[in-house]
Amino acid sequence: MKSELIPKKTRILSNFRETSDIFTLILQISGSYMPGQFVQIGIPGIGECPISVASYSKNHLKISIREVGKVTRALGKLRKNSFVYIRGPYGRGYPLVEFQGKCLILIGAGCGVATLKSIIEYIEYHREKYKDILLFFGYRNINDIIYKKEVNKWKNTFNIKIALSKENAKTCLDWDSGHITDVIAELKLRTENTGVFICGPPKMINDTVEILKKKGFNDEQIYVSTERLMYCSIGMCCHCMIRGKFTCTDGPVFRFDEIGYYKND
Amino acid sequence: MNLVVYILKKDVMYDFLLDIKNKFETYVPIKKDITRFKILDNPKDIDFSENSYFPVKEHFFRKKEVIFQFNGSNFLPVELKSKNKIFFGLRRCDLNAIKNQDFIFMKQHNDPYYTSQRKKAVLIGYHCTKALNKYCFCESMNLTDYYDLMLFDKTNYFLVDAKTEKGENLIRKYKKYFKKSNYKISDKDTYIKTRKINKKDISKFYDHKDWDKGINLCLSCSACTEMCPTCYCHEIHDNTEINNPRNAKRIRSWSSCQLKEFTSVAENHTFRDTKEARFKHRIYHQLQYFKERNKINLCTGCGRCITGCPTKIDWVKIINEMR
């Protein structure tokens, strides 16, 4: 009996704590995946959850998970060389091929930075194909910054802006204080030949898009990564439907006008 | 349709049913308090006066399905047991609902759980002679012929049309009950007048104020999705044995888009958090979203979501009155 719903046993190569509640798992896999896609990771008996990929490689897969529920807490306790059960990768990722030869603006907040890390690794791999890259990361406070090491490295190669919303200005020497949306609002951004990829909580996405529209970006340039409750991830269970579109198979990355205006669906 | 149709006399039908009962688990509509499909005991119990209150979808897309069993390190095979079943007396709307579910679980996805139940079942239809109640609206849902055998009621006898090999084989096996006929089944036999939905495309009515007429009455009880023969939304949860927590089962079960939990994620966030959005989601999924994607209507117009609704929300009427 073959079923698409049966997961594959996968070895954990390492489990690294990024912050008090976010950890990064490196999994041993073979096969390729694209930035923006996601995997269903779980432990039989506890459950499964969809997590987006945070790397770009052919022999391993990194995912960063925030401990919020039953499954994510259980995953956080796993150590090196233990096993998880994954399905995927699923979904449509960011249209990185379409945007070759153009500038990219990547905006992420909180755990959304994980998805952007995957894009950044992709760009580093194909650096000559893209022009200027602008990074905007928003966190709550210093202790919430994930990928500290990588961020320091990216500082040398990309234009990067970091904002901490719950930290006061005095402690923010290297960074801005306030929401990442405020930082973007104050900046002048070139709109032509530029794509904007956003990943973060729904409210942050809506605020950011509003600001970008005021700056002259149109819907075709803005891509957002969405999240919904998901069970099957193959377009069967219908939980992730947004106005007839499946987040799992048509998304999770949508061009903003495809779904963005539907705030209540 | 086939060139050859068969005649099955009504008194012979009872013998035929008693005969197939020995080989197949035979389900027929029986009216007690409500009409249900039950295992045949006495053929005289069969009642064609109304459609069954519940559809037969739970026989194929079961309420609870074990996807896999797990013993802590390995997956144990799940036995997909199924019996040879005959469903006798399905209406055209329900047969089309099975067609839609076949499309989802067997064509779009290769779902072994559904397939194992479905492929052993023989579907014998009973063609309505008139609209069953004032709520059904199959005329506007473009139903097609999807059955193994279909019975057309001609007062003293049935005309039987075989559509598939499964149906032909059944007739061949029990040929002593059937007589060949030269009758040609035409639109006159298949046409039933019901009420209609007067709008082909409801997409531009999403923000119409008339939806409130239904939404105000809706209790978010999910009876409509439970009774719907086509609704296929489901959720997946894990279970462990209490005295042996390493033994786990992953179970797929029905769920309903009318409930708030349908889109609730960790930290108590609900995406579709209003009754308005949930109410419209069901109707738009049935009439629009599925059609956009697969070119067929998901809804088959059986009207169960209206007859089964505790507040009798007639959403077809609401749509028809929108201007």
XYZ file of C-alpha atoms in Angstrom:
588
model
C 0.000 0.000 0.000
C 1.363 3.357 -1.022
C 0.054 6.526 0.467
C 1.252 10.076 0.050
C 0.514 10.604 3.716
C 3.168 8.239 5.072
C 6.312 10.153 6.069
C 9.950 9.223 5.598
C 12.369 8.495 8.415
C 15.030 11.207 8.518
C 18.152 11.595 10.650
C 18.842 14.764 12.621
C 22.424 15.933 12.052
C 22.251 18.644 14.671
C 19.894 20.575 16.890
C 21.033 24.114 17.638
C 19.310 26.624 19.944
C 19.028 30.015 18.233
C 17.075 31.726 21.012
C 15.197 30.653 24.107
C 12.299 29.360 22.039
C 13.670 28.919 18.520
C 15.876 26.036 17.454
C 17.359 24.941 14.151
C 17.393 21.340 13.006
C 19.706 20.132 10.285
C 18.272 17.074 8.573
C 19.985 14.597 6.325
C 18.072 14.427 3.057
C 18.754 13.792 -0.568
C 16.949 15.721 -3.262
C 16.454 19.329 -4.063
C 14.048 21.960 -2.824
C 13.426 25.633 -3.475
C 13.336 28.592 -1.077
C 9.780 29.176 0.084
C 8.783 25.530 0.045
C 7.975 23.683 3.236
C 8.143 20.223 4.738
C 5.762 18.381 7.044
C 7.853 17.329 9.993
C 6.601 15.267 12.841
C 6.854 12.428 15.301
C 4.275 9.638 14.988
C 2.110 9.663 18.067
C 2.505 13.372 18.603
C 1.704 14.951 15.284
C 2.952 16.822 12.276
C 3.488 20.468 11.456
C 4.423 22.361 8.309
C 7.725 24.258 8.546
C 9.360 26.190 5.728
C 12.890 25.379 4.647
C 15.715 27.640 5.792
C 18.583 26.529 3.592
C 19.534 25.792 0.023
C 21.522 22.608 -0.445
C 21.286 19.215 -2.072
C 22.328 17.042 0.843
C 20.937 18.637 3.943
C 17.906 20.595 5.011
C 17.803 23.218 7.726
C 14.611 24.253 9.411
C 14.094 26.734 12.203
C 11.187 26.091 14.511
C 9.607 28.162 17.246
C 8.234 26.216 20.167
C 4.559 27.056 20.312
C 2.653 23.797 20.380
C 2.759 20.135 21.209
C 4.694 19.003 18.137
C 7.235 21.820 18.052
C 8.033 21.357 21.744
C 8.597 17.666 21.212
C 10.849 18.345 18.236
C 12.893 20.770 20.303
C 13.844 17.973 22.706
C 15.349 15.754 20.010
C 19.112 15.385 19.886
C 21.680 14.647 17.218
C 21.272 11.276 15.449
C 17.704 10.758 16.555
C 14.992 10.524 13.927
C 12.121 12.642 12.745
C 9.564 11.762 10.114
C 9.147 14.155 7.220
C 7.059 14.514 4.091
C 7.813 16.903 1.316
C 9.164 19.360 0.250
C 5.791 20.725 -0.795
C 4.447 23.872 -2.377
C 5.497 26.590 -4.746
C 8.483 28.636 -3.623
C 9.610 32.164 -4.421
C 9.894 32.986 -8.150
C 13.646 33.404 -8.021
C 14.219 32.398 -11.639
C 11.727 34.998 -12.842
C 13.576 37.724 -10.977
C 17.030 36.977 -12.347
C 18.867 40.118 -13.406
C 16.821 42.245 -11.047
C 17.217 43.754 -7.601
C 15.592 42.061 -4.650
C 14.286 43.400 -1.373
C 13.773 40.755 1.296
C 11.693 41.663 4.324
C 11.216 39.307 7.233
C 10.141 39.417 10.834
C 10.638 36.953 13.642
C 10.633 33.370 12.439
C 9.974 34.636 8.910
C 13.673 35.372 8.642
C 14.191 31.617 8.368
C 12.480 31.493 4.985
C 14.524 34.470 3.799
C 17.712 32.725 4.856
C 16.921 30.084 2.298
C 16.579 32.788 -0.383
C 19.852 34.372 0.705
C 21.668 31.059 0.449
C 20.187 30.613 -3.020
C 21.378 34.077 -4.036
C 24.850 33.466 -2.623
C 25.006 30.356 -4.769
C 23.887 32.261 -7.892
C 25.272 35.675 -6.930
C 26.127 36.899 -10.441
C 22.510 36.478 -11.582
C 21.113 39.119 -9.238
C 21.815 42.829 -8.779
C 21.485 44.679 -5.473
C 20.045 42.799 -2.545
C 18.475 44.678 0.351
C 17.653 42.848 3.573
C 15.237 44.030 6.257
C 14.902 41.946 9.382
C 12.631 42.688 12.300
C 12.904 41.090 15.736
C 11.410 41.773 19.121
C 14.625 42.203 21.112
C 18.302 41.302 21.015
C 17.737 37.869 22.479
C 15.273 37.063 19.714
C 17.745 37.482 16.881
C 18.065 34.204 15.027
C 21.104 33.422 12.846
C 23.398 35.860 14.701
C 26.457 34.347 13.060
C 24.979 34.465 9.590
C 23.699 38.012 10.028
C 27.209 39.175 10.833
C 28.463 37.469 7.703
C 25.711 38.921 5.530
C 26.626 42.406 6.723
C 29.741 42.236 4.595
C 28.034 41.210 1.389
C 24.523 42.683 1.469
C 22.831 45.911 2.534
C 21.124 44.931 5.739
C 18.836 46.737 8.148
C 17.709 45.270 11.430
C 15.029 46.678 13.683
C 14.198 45.603 17.208
C 10.688 46.534 18.244
C 10.830 45.927 21.998
C 14.334 47.255 22.665
C 14.940 50.863 23.586
C 17.147 53.064 21.452
C 20.076 53.150 23.911
C 20.819 49.458 23.677
C 20.421 49.485 19.922
C 23.845 50.583 18.794
C 24.099 48.564 15.626
C 20.404 48.357 14.994
C 17.336 50.517 14.730
C 14.710 50.440 17.379
C 11.053 50.166 16.391
C 9.185 48.064 13.909
C 10.798 47.022 10.659
C 7.875 48.668 8.867
C 8.892 52.059 10.328
C 12.413 51.596 9.046
C 11.137 50.817 5.554
C 8.758 53.777 5.635
C 11.620 56.197 6.224
C 13.818 54.883 3.428
C 13.793 55.769 -0.233
C 13.565 52.619 -2.319
C 13.992 52.255 -6.047
C 10.921 50.590 -7.481
C 11.867 49.713 -11.050
C 13.311 46.273 -11.766
C 12.860 45.212 -8.184
C 11.047 42.364 -6.523
C 9.965 42.347 -2.908
C 9.706 39.072 -0.999
C 8.046 39.220 2.401
C 7.716 36.637 5.127
C 6.348 37.234 8.587
C 3.215 37.426 10.693
C 0.018 38.450 8.834
C -0.187 41.894 10.394
C 3.405 42.733 9.530
C 2.820 41.607 5.935
C -0.241 43.822 5.548
C 1.490 46.859 7.081
C 4.561 46.387 4.935
C 2.578 46.028 1.735
C 0.674 49.223 2.516
C 3.929 51.122 2.927
C 5.409 49.622 -0.224
C 2.334 50.582 -2.235
C 2.727 54.183 -1.067
C 6.301 54.070 -2.299
C 5.107 53.080 -5.761
C 5.503 49.317 -5.817
C 2.722 47.475 -7.594
C 1.108 44.122 -6.831
C 3.125 42.193 -9.403
C 6.378 43.001 -7.615
C 5.321 41.857 -4.168
C 5.403 38.205 -3.131
C 4.303 37.069 0.295
C 4.605 33.784 2.117
C 1.410 32.729 3.843
C 0.653 30.298 6.613
C -2.476 28.319 7.378
C -3.517 25.264 9.324
C -2.461 22.311 7.212
C -2.907 18.579 7.520
C -2.337 16.794 4.246
C -0.185 19.295 2.284
C -1.242 17.689 -0.994
C -4.384 19.693 -1.672
C -6.841 17.224 -0.244
C -7.878 18.248 3.259
C -8.933 21.809 2.329
C -7.973 23.389 5.650
C -5.492 25.776 4.068
C -7.827 27.149 1.412
C -7.755 30.893 0.790
C -10.596 31.823 -1.573
C -10.279 28.585 -3.493
C -6.484 28.544 -3.586
C -4.616 25.902 -1.637
C -1.801 27.314 0.469
C -0.095 23.927 0.317
C -0.019 23.343 -3.443
C -0.670 26.759 -5.026
C 1.351 28.551 -2.346
C 2.679 29.042 0.260
C 4.220 31.901 -1.729
C 1.638 34.011 -3.510
C 1.879 37.169 -5.552
C 0.200 39.713 -3.319
C -2.818 40.342 -5.543
C -3.636 36.618 -5.690
C -4.691 36.475 -2.067
C -3.546 39.576 -0.252
C -6.815 41.427 -0.164
C -8.662 38.599 1.524
C -8.003 39.424 5.131
C -10.604 37.090 6.560
C -10.101 33.862 4.723
C -26.073 5.050 -22.676
C -26.164 1.470 -23.732
C -28.127 0.254 -26.709
C -29.573 -2.683 -24.816
C -31.659 -2.041 -21.762
C -33.099 -4.699 -19.545
C -36.456 -5.124 -17.906
C -36.713 -6.071 -14.257
C -40.248 -6.742 -13.079
C -41.069 -5.347 -9.661
C -42.040 -8.679 -8.089
C -38.894 -10.238 -9.567
C -36.818 -7.471 -8.052
C -37.495 -8.848 -4.585
C -36.157 -12.262 -5.610
C -33.180 -10.611 -7.256
C -32.376 -8.722 -4.065
C -32.705 -11.834 -1.928
C -30.339 -13.568 -4.312
C -27.612 -10.901 -4.358
C -27.909 -10.561 -0.599
C -26.121 -13.898 -0.230
C -23.079 -12.749 -2.167
C -22.956 -9.046 -1.397
C -23.530 -6.805 1.560
C -26.579 -5.090 0.105
C -27.607 -1.628 1.233
C -31.076 -0.367 0.424
C -33.083 2.705 1.509
C -35.308 1.761 4.432
C -37.713 4.158 6.053
C -38.160 3.977 9.815
C -38.049 7.370 11.508
C -35.916 8.678 8.680
C -34.819 7.003 5.472
C -31.376 5.467 5.685
C -29.296 3.054 3.700
C -29.300 -0.119 5.740
C -28.243 -3.689 5.166
C -31.056 -5.503 3.417
C -33.067 -7.895 5.507
C -36.528 -8.041 4.037
C -36.795 -6.622 0.472
C -40.342 -5.441 1.193
C -38.831 -2.757 3.489
C -37.422 -0.848 0.549
C -38.843 2.621 0.315
C -38.261 4.922 -2.644
C -40.558 7.690 -1.466
C -37.786 9.997 -0.293
C -34.041 10.320 -0.488
C -31.965 8.911 2.347
C -31.370 11.393 5.126
C -27.643 10.683 5.144
C -25.547 10.032 2.042
C -23.502 6.855 1.604
C -20.137 8.643 1.546
C -19.126 7.202 4.918
C -18.821 3.772 3.300
C -15.976 4.983 1.067
C -14.585 8.123 2.690
C -14.892 6.777 6.184
C -15.426 8.881 9.279
C -12.227 7.569 10.818
C -9.446 6.021 8.796
C -6.153 4.748 10.200
C -3.448 6.072 7.888
C -0.645 4.153 9.543
C 0.359 2.386 12.702
C 3.734 2.903 14.273
C 5.540 0.866 16.907
C 8.209 3.361 17.928
C 10.624 2.627 15.115
C 8.728 1.102 12.205
C 5.514 1.582 10.320
C 3.197 -1.389 10.552
C 1.053 -2.188 7.544
C -2.585 -1.178 7.805
C -4.969 -3.832 6.614
C -7.398 -2.357 4.146
C -10.294 -4.725 4.622
C -13.377 -4.239 2.534
C -16.429 -6.256 1.643
C -18.255 -6.655 -1.625
C -21.038 -4.159 -1.304
C -24.018 -3.280 -3.409
C -25.783 0.026 -2.973
C -29.288 -0.316 -4.353
C -31.432 2.721 -4.961
C -28.966 5.606 -5.065
C -30.296 8.817 -6.544
C -28.642 10.610 -9.399
C -27.368 13.402 -7.145
C -25.685 10.913 -4.822
C -24.160 8.994 -7.711
C -22.675 12.225 -8.998
C -21.428 12.986 -5.510
C -19.621 9.645 -5.549
C -18.234 10.617 -8.945
C -16.831 13.830 -7.470
C -15.286 11.988 -4.561
C -13.848 9.381 -6.923
C -12.317 12.266 -8.822
C -10.727 13.713 -5.692
C -9.523 10.549 -4.015
C -8.811 8.313 -6.990
C -7.920 10.565 -9.923
C -6.350 13.637 -8.320
C -4.781 11.717 -5.474
C -4.118 8.064 -5.333
C -5.676 7.476 -1.962
C -5.412 3.769 -1.055
C -7.917 3.984 1.803
C -10.734 5.353 -0.299
C -9.879 3.195 -3.313
C -9.912 -0.032 -1.316
C -13.474 0.667 -0.161
C -14.741 2.068 -3.397
C -13.510 -0.421 -5.961
C -15.442 -3.319 -4.451
C -18.758 -1.493 -4.405
C -21.434 -1.783 -7.090
C -23.653 1.245 -7.482
C -27.238 0.643 -8.548
C -29.186 3.808 -9.060
C -32.885 4.543 -8.864
C -33.867 7.380 -11.137
C -36.176 9.950 -9.602
C -39.486 10.358 -11.363
C -40.102 13.812 -9.951
C -38.328 16.280 -7.712
C -38.006 14.622 -4.319
C -38.716 17.671 -2.235
C -38.984 21.400 -2.629
C -35.345 21.944 -1.714
C -33.447 19.911 -4.296
C -32.031 21.700 -7.319
C -30.135 19.146 -9.365
C -31.360 20.542 -12.668
C -28.900 23.407 -12.482
C -25.922 21.278 -11.394
C -25.222 19.567 -14.782
C -25.324 16.002 -13.490
C -23.957 13.207 -15.645
C -24.590 9.478 -15.885
C -22.354 7.773 -13.383
C -23.524 4.377 -12.238
C -23.056 0.682 -12.731
C -26.768 0.052 -13.143
C -29.637 2.504 -13.216
C -33.273 1.671 -12.593
C -35.977 3.701 -14.304
C -39.313 3.275 -12.580
C -42.150 2.395 -14.997
C -44.835 1.584 -12.388
C -44.975 -2.218 -12.890
C -41.416 -2.808 -13.942
C -37.995 -1.207 -14.037
C -35.930 -0.435 -17.084
C -32.348 -1.232 -16.200
C -29.462 0.473 -17.941
C -25.934 -0.827 -17.522
C -23.156 1.703 -17.784
C -20.063 -0.179 -16.725
C -18.569 -3.601 -16.971
C -19.275 -4.122 -13.296
C -22.944 -3.563 -14.001
C -22.969 -5.781 -17.096
C -21.293 -8.550 -15.153
C -23.889 -8.386 -12.434
C -26.687 -8.698 -14.970
C -24.894 -11.558 -16.697
C -24.477 -13.359 -13.398
C -28.139 -12.951 -12.459
C -29.540 -13.036 -15.958
C -32.570 -15.093 -15.031
C -34.143 -12.002 -13.473
C -33.580 -9.713 -16.441
C -35.191 -9.598 -19.872
C -33.736 -7.748 -22.834
C -35.697 -4.880 -24.272
C -35.484 -2.652 -27.328
C -36.485 0.411 -25.430
C -34.246 3.400 -25.916
C -33.718 5.582 -22.909
C -34.202 9.177 -23.910
C -34.246 12.586 -22.305
C -37.887 11.986 -21.485
C -36.810 9.357 -18.944
C -33.915 11.257 -17.497
C -35.312 14.762 -17.257
C -36.659 15.834 -13.907
C -37.895 19.302 -13.273
C -36.523 20.855 -10.102
C -35.921 24.372 -9.007
C -32.780 26.083 -10.240
C -30.043 28.437 -9.197
C -30.534 31.404 -11.474
C -26.907 32.529 -11.383
C -24.124 30.832 -13.305
C -21.363 32.767 -11.612
C -21.711 33.875 -8.014
C -18.210 35.292 -7.701
C -19.253 38.925 -7.886
C -21.879 38.477 -5.188
C -19.386 37.710 -2.429
C -19.945 40.999 -0.629
C -23.694 41.095 -1.244
C -25.722 42.118 1.795
C -28.333 39.387 1.257
C -25.936 36.781 2.628
C -26.835 38.148 6.058
C -30.260 36.513 5.757
C -28.543 33.146 5.979
C -25.673 34.123 8.219
C -27.986 35.500 10.909
C -29.746 32.146 11.113
C -26.589 30.017 10.954
C -25.595 28.312 14.189
C -22.191 27.101 12.931
C -23.310 23.602 13.898
C -21.775 21.837 10.862
C -24.855 19.696 10.137
C -24.707 20.808 6.494
C -21.181 19.512 5.925
C -21.864 16.319 7.843
C -24.808 15.502 5.592
C -23.320 16.732 2.359
C -22.537 13.821 0.027
C -19.592 15.674 -1.505
C -17.925 17.497 1.403
C -14.521 15.910 1.797
C -12.562 18.149 4.176
C -10.742 16.142 6.793
C -8.178 16.464 9.521
C -5.347 14.234 10.643
C -4.482 13.530 14.257
C -2.237 11.158 16.128
C -3.347 8.739 18.813
C -1.248 6.737 21.224
C -2.187 3.816 23.384
C -2.374 4.872 26.982
C -0.542 1.845 28.388
C 1.964 1.636 25.543
C 2.770 5.138 24.328
C 5.240 3.927 21.729
C 2.372 2.441 19.729
C 0.905 5.219 17.691
C -1.772 5.602 15.065
C -2.273 8.461 12.690
C -5.966 8.863 12.030
C -7.781 10.798 9.355
C -11.251 11.962 10.303
C -13.985 14.205 8.929
C -13.928 17.860 9.777
C -16.138 20.782 8.960
C -15.323 24.222 7.585
C -18.249 25.595 9.570
C -16.409 25.151 12.853
C -13.998 27.731 14.163
C -11.334 25.088 14.859
C -11.079 24.477 11.135
C -8.478 27.202 10.703
C -7.159 27.570 14.250
C -3.405 27.358 14.699
C -1.031 27.544 17.647
C -1.263 30.547 19.944
C -5.035 30.655 19.405
C -4.975 32.391 16.082
C -7.958 31.670 13.828
C -7.716 32.697 10.203
C -11.358 32.342 9.188
C -12.687 33.647 12.460
C -16.108 34.995 11.513
C -19.307 33.071 10.902
C -19.854 35.139 7.741
C -16.597 33.965 6.188
C -17.208 30.347 7.137
C -20.782 30.321 5.840
C -19.736 31.786 2.493
C -16.686 29.552 2.284
C -18.813 26.413 2.155
C -21.124 27.719 -0.542
C -18.293 29.187 -2.614
C -16.285 25.985 -2.337
C -19.277 23.978 -3.526
C -20.307 26.281 -6.361
C -17.210 28.165 -7.421
C -13.772 27.191 -6.120
C -13.997 23.532 -7.082
C -15.414 24.384 -10.508
C -12.651 26.886 -11.236
C -10.094 24.225 -10.525
C -11.644 21.041 -11.909
C -14.361 22.218 -14.341
C -17.072 20.282 -12.518
C -19.558 21.347 -9.874
C -18.804 19.946 -6.457
C -22.389 20.449 -5.329
C -24.836 18.011 -6.870
C -28.025 19.698 -5.752
C -29.401 17.078 -3.371
C -30.586 19.753 -0.956
C -29.520 17.861 2.193
C -27.722 20.904 3.600
C -31.099 22.656 3.621
C -33.331 19.787 4.794
C -30.805 18.858 7.467
C -30.177 22.402 8.674
C -31.741 23.032 12.090
C -32.760 26.536 11.019
C -33.545 25.530 7.404
C -31.322 28.128 5.766
C -32.371 28.043 2.124
C -29.206 29.446 0.591
C -30.403 28.650 -2.935
C -33.320 31.005 -2.404
C -30.975 33.617 -0.968
C -28.730 33.418 -4.041
C -31.713 33.508 -6.389
C -33.055 36.655 -4.770
C -29.770 38.548 -5.028
C -29.837 41.438 -7.448
